[in-house]
């Protein structure tokens, strides 16, 4: 998983750039967590719970993007995917959906999130 963090010094806004396969993670970091220490800590605590019990699904619900952790894998997804009933339009939604969900390993996600935390707190 390749990524880059940037900061707009004039606006004080933080940005995350990921490849298309992990684009939803950018929006998760920027829109759901931002530089909010409390929110970042909540997700880090959830990751620790997942390390302690990898057979129990851990879930964090955001306003627009949520994540779930099970058996060492993190899935980040737009909340609209859990409500969408678009079976008739599967081909049309395939590209959109590929940018709306991403998976990665627990270790990789934790490492990335800790880097985001450090980046936004400096």
C-alpha positions as protocol buffer text, in pm:
chain_id: "A"
residue {
  index: 1
  type: UNK
  ca { x: 0 y: 0 z: 0 }
}
residue {
  index: 2
  type: UNK
  ca { x: 162 y: 321 z: -119 }
}
residue {
  index: 3
  type: UNK
  ca { x: 55 y: 659 z: 9 }
}
residue {
  index: 4
  type: UNK
  ca { x: 168 y: 1016 z: 59 }
}
residue {
  index: 5
  type: UNK
  ca { x: 55 y: 1277 z: 311 }
}
residue {
  index: 6
  type: UNK
  ca { x: 46 y: 1650 z: 235 }
}
residue {
  index: 7
  type: UNK
  ca { x: -52 y: 1963 z: 423 }
}
residue {
  index: 8
  type: UNK
  ca { x: -189 y: 2286 z: 281 }
}
residue {
  index: 9
  type: UNK
  ca { x: -1 y: 2533 z: 499 }
}
residue {
  index: 10
  type: UNK
  ca { x: -228 y: 2824 z: 406 }
}
residue {
  index: 11
  type: UNK
  ca { x: -551 y: 2643 z: 498 }
}
residue {
  index: 12
  type: UNK
  ca { x: -409 y: 2408 z: 760 }
}
residue {
  index: 13
  type: UNK
  ca { x: -574 y: 2112 z: 588 }
}
residue {
  index: 14
  type: UNK
  ca { x: -427 y: 1763 z: 566 }
}
residue {
  index: 15
  type: UNK
  ca { x: -447 y: 1541 z: 260 }
}
residue {
  index: 16
  type: UNK
  ca { x: -374 y: 1175 z: 197 }
}
residue {
  index: 17
  type: UNK
  ca { x: -299 y: 1037 z: -148 }
}
residue {
  index: 18
  type: UNK
  ca { x: -341 y: 664 z: -212 }
}
residue {
  index: 19
  type: UNK
  ca { x: -357 y: 462 z: -531 }
}
residue {
  index: 20
  type: UNK
  ca { x: -701 y: 407 z: -685 }
}
residue {
  index: 21
  type: UNK
  ca { x: -731 y: 67 z: -520 }
}
residue {
  index: 22
  type: UNK
  ca { x: -714 y: 233 z: -176 }
}
residue {
  index: 23
  type: UNK
  ca { x: -877 y: 569 z: -261 }
}
residue {
  index: 24
  type: UNK
  ca { x: -1145 y: 531 z: 5 }
}
residue {
  index: 25
  type: UNK
  ca { x: -871 y: 535 z: 271 }
}
residue {
  index: 26
  type: UNK
  ca { x: -781 y: 889 z: 163 }
}
residue {
  index: 27
  type: UNK
  ca { x: -1138 y: 1000 z: 225 }
}
residue {
  index: 28
  type: UNK
  ca { x: -1149 y: 808 z: 553 }
}
residue {
  index: 29
  type: UNK
  ca { x: -843 y: 992 z: 682 }
}
residue {
  index: 30
  type: UNK
  ca { x: -936 y: 1334 z: 546 }
}
residue {
  index: 31
  type: UNK
  ca { x: -1312 y: 1338 z: 610 }
}
residue {
  index: 32
  type: UNK
  ca { x: -1366 y: 1107 z: 907 }
}
residue {
  index: 33
  type: UNK
  ca { x: -1051 y: 1150 z: 1115 }
}
residue {
  index: 34
  type: UNK
  ca { x: -870 y: 1461 z: 1000 }
}
residue {
  index: 35
  type: UNK
  ca { x: -635 y: 1578 z: 1275 }
}
residue {
  index: 36
  type: UNK
  ca { x: -882 y: 1489 z: 1553 }
}
residue {
  index: 37
  type: UNK
  ca { x: -667 y: 1318 z: 1816 }
}
residue {
  index: 38
  type: UNK
  ca { x: -967 y: 1161 z: 1987 }
}
residue {
  index: 39
  type: UNK
  ca { x: -1099 y: 1001 z: 1668 }
}
residue {
  index: 40
  type: UNK
  ca { x: -756 y: 871 z: 1571 }
}
residue {
  index: 41
  type: UNK
  ca { x: -709 y: 724 z: 1920 }
}
residue {
  index: 42
  type: UNK
  ca { x: -1050 y: 553 z: 1899 }
}
residue {
  index: 43
  type: UNK
  ca { x: -948 y: 377 z: 1580 }
}
residue {
  index: 44
  type: UNK
  ca { x: -606 y: 285 z: 1721 }
}
residue {
  index: 45
  type: UNK
  ca { x: -777 y: 135 z: 2027 }
}
residue {
  index: 46
  type: UNK
  ca { x: -1003 y: -64 z: 1798 }
}
residue {
  index: 47
  type: UNK
  ca { x: -695 y: -198 z: 1621 }
}
residue {
  index: 48
  type: UNK
  ca { x: -551 y: -307 z: 1955 }
}
residue {
  index: 49
  type: UNK
  ca { x: -876 y: -491 z: 2032 }
}
residue {
  index: 50
  type: UNK
  ca { x: -847 y: -665 z: 1697 }
}
residue {
  index: 51
  type: UNK
  ca { x: -493 y: -778 z: 1778 }
}
residue {
  index: 52
  type: UNK
  ca { x: -614 y: -926 z: 2106 }
}
residue {
  index: 53
  type: UNK
  ca { x: -911 y: -1108 z: 1952 }
}
residue {
  index: 54
  type: UNK
  ca { x: -883 y: -1151 z: 1577 }
}
residue {
  index: 55
  type: UNK
  ca { x: -1186 y: -1381 z: 1554 }
}
residue {
  index: 56
  type: UNK
  ca { x: -1434 y: -1117 z: 1671 }
}
residue {
  index: 57
  type: UNK
  ca { x: -1532 y: -855 z: 1416 }
}
residue {
  index: 58
  type: UNK
  ca { x: -1440 y: -504 z: 1529 }
}
residue {
  index: 59
  type: UNK
  ca { x: -1636 y: -218 z: 1370 }
}
residue {
  index: 60
  type: UNK
  ca { x: -1594 y: 159 z: 1369 }
}
residue {
  index: 61
  type: UNK
  ca { x: -1881 y: 359 z: 1222 }
}
residue {
  index: 62
  type: UNK
  ca { x: -1809 y: 697 z: 1066 }
}
residue {
  index: 63
  type: UNK
  ca { x: -2048 y: 952 z: 920 }
}
residue {
  index: 64
  type: UNK
  ca { x: -1977 y: 846 z: 561 }
}
residue {
  index: 65
  type: UNK
  ca { x: -1701 y: 588 z: 580 }
}
residue {
  index: 66
  type: UNK
  ca { x: -1663 y: 301 z: 825 }
}
residue {
  index: 67
  type: UNK
  ca { x: -1422 y: 19 z: 884 }
}
residue {
  index: 68
  type: UNK
  ca { x: -1436 y: -336 z: 1006 }
}
residue {
  index: 69
  type: UNK
  ca { x: -1158 y: -565 z: 1118 }
}
residue {
  index: 70
  type: UNK
  ca { x: -1168 y: -941 z: 1115 }
}
residue {
  index: 71
  type: UNK
  ca { x: -894 y: -1204 z: 1114 }
}
residue {
  index: 72
  type: UNK
  ca { x: -614 y: -955 z: 1056 }
}
residue {
  index: 73
  type: UNK
  ca { x: -779 y: -778 z: 764 }
}
residue {
  index: 74
  type: UNK
  ca { x: -915 y: -423 z: 765 }
}
residue {
  index: 75
  type: UNK
  ca { x: -1199 y: -332 z: 530 }
}
residue {
  index: 76
  type: UNK
  ca { x: -1273 y: 38 z: 476 }
}
residue {
  index: 77
  type: UNK
  ca { x: -1601 y: 111 z: 302 }
}
residue {
  index: 78
  type: UNK
  ca { x: -1848 y: 386 z: 223 }
}
residue {
  index: 79
  type: UNK
  ca { x: -2160 y: 350 z: 434 }
}
residue {
  index: 80
  type: UNK
  ca { x: -2376 y: 375 z: 122 }
}
residue {
  index: 81
  type: UNK
  ca { x: -2251 y: 30 z: 19 }
}
residue {
  index: 82
  type: UNK
  ca { x: -2423 y: -130 z: 315 }
}
residue {
  index: 83
  type: UNK
  ca { x: -2755 y: 24 z: 214 }
}
residue {
  index: 84
  type: UNK
  ca { x: -2733 y: 10 z: -162 }
}
residue {
  index: 85
  type: UNK
  ca { x: -2946 y: -239 z: -346 }
}
residue {
  index: 86
  type: UNK
  ca { x: -2811 y: -214 z: -695 }
}
residue {
  index: 87
  type: UNK
  ca { x: -2811 y: -574 z: -818 }
}
residue {
  index: 88
  type: UNK
  ca { x: -2974 y: -465 z: -1144 }
}
residue {
  index: 89
  type: UNK
  ca { x: -2691 y: -222 z: -1213 }
}
residue {
  index: 90
  type: UNK
  ca { x: -2389 y: -426 z: -1099 }
}
residue {
  index: 91
  type: UNK
  ca { x: -2180 y: -360 z: -1410 }
}
residue {
  index: 92
  type: UNK
  ca { x: -2244 y: 14 z: -1396 }
}
residue {
  index: 93
  type: UNK
  ca { x: -2154 y: 34 z: -1027 }
}
residue {
  index: 94
  type: UNK
  ca { x: -1846 y: -189 z: -1045 }
}
residue {
  index: 95
  type: UNK
  ca { x: -1597 y: 95 z: -1104 }
}
residue {
  index: 96
  type: UNK
  ca { x: -1766 y: 321 z: -850 }
}
residue {
  index: 97
  type: UNK
  ca { x: -1770 y: 41 z: -594 }
}
residue {
  index: 98
  type: UNK
  ca { x: -1400 y: -32 z: -650 }
}
residue {
  index: 99
  type: UNK
  ca { x: -1327 y: 321 z: -527 }
}
residue {
  index: 100
  type: UNK
  ca { x: -1570 y: 283 z: -236 }
}
residue {
  index: 101
  type: UNK
  ca { x: -1416 y: -15 z: -61 }
}
residue {
  index: 102
  type: UNK
  ca { x: -1060 y: -118 z: 18 }
}
residue {
  index: 103
  type: UNK
  ca { x: -891 y: -390 z: 218 }
}
residue {
  index: 104
  type: UNK
  ca { x: -547 y: -416 z: 370 }
}
residue {
  index: 105
  type: UNK
  ca { x: -368 y: -602 z: 641 }
}
residue {
  index: 106
  type: UNK
  ca { x: -404 y: -499 z: 1004 }
}
residue {
  index: 107
  type: UNK
  ca { x: -31 y: -430 z: 1043 }
}
residue {
  index: 108
  type: UNK
  ca { x: -19 y: -212 z: 730 }
}
residue {
  index: 109
  type: UNK
  ca { x: -328 y: -18 z: 835 }
}
residue {
  index: 110
  type: UNK
  ca { x: -195 y: 41 z: 1186 }
}
residue {
  index: 111
  type: UNK
  ca { x: 142 y: 158 z: 1052 }
}
residue {
  index: 112
  type: UNK
  ca { x: -27 y: 397 z: 809 }
}
residue {
  index: 113
  type: UNK
  ca { x: -262 y: 533 z: 1076 }
}
residue {
  index: 114
  type: UNK
  ca { x: 24 y: 593 z: 1319 }
}
residue {
  index: 115
  type: UNK
  ca { x: 208 y: 782 z: 1044 }
}
residue {
  index: 116
  type: UNK
  ca { x: -107 y: 989 z: 981 }
}
residue {
  index: 117
  type: UNK
  ca { x: -135 y: 1061 z: 1353 }
}
residue {
  index: 118
  type: UNK
  ca { x: 227 y: 1176 z: 1369 }
}
residue {
  index: 119
  type: UNK
  ca { x: 191 y: 1383 z: 1050 }
}
residue {
  index: 120
  type: UNK
  ca { x: -123 y: 1564 z: 1167 }
}
residue {
  index: 121
  type: UNK
  ca { x: 6 y: 1632 z: 1517 }
}
residue {
  index: 122
  type: UNK
  ca { x: 326 y: 1809 z: 1405 }
}
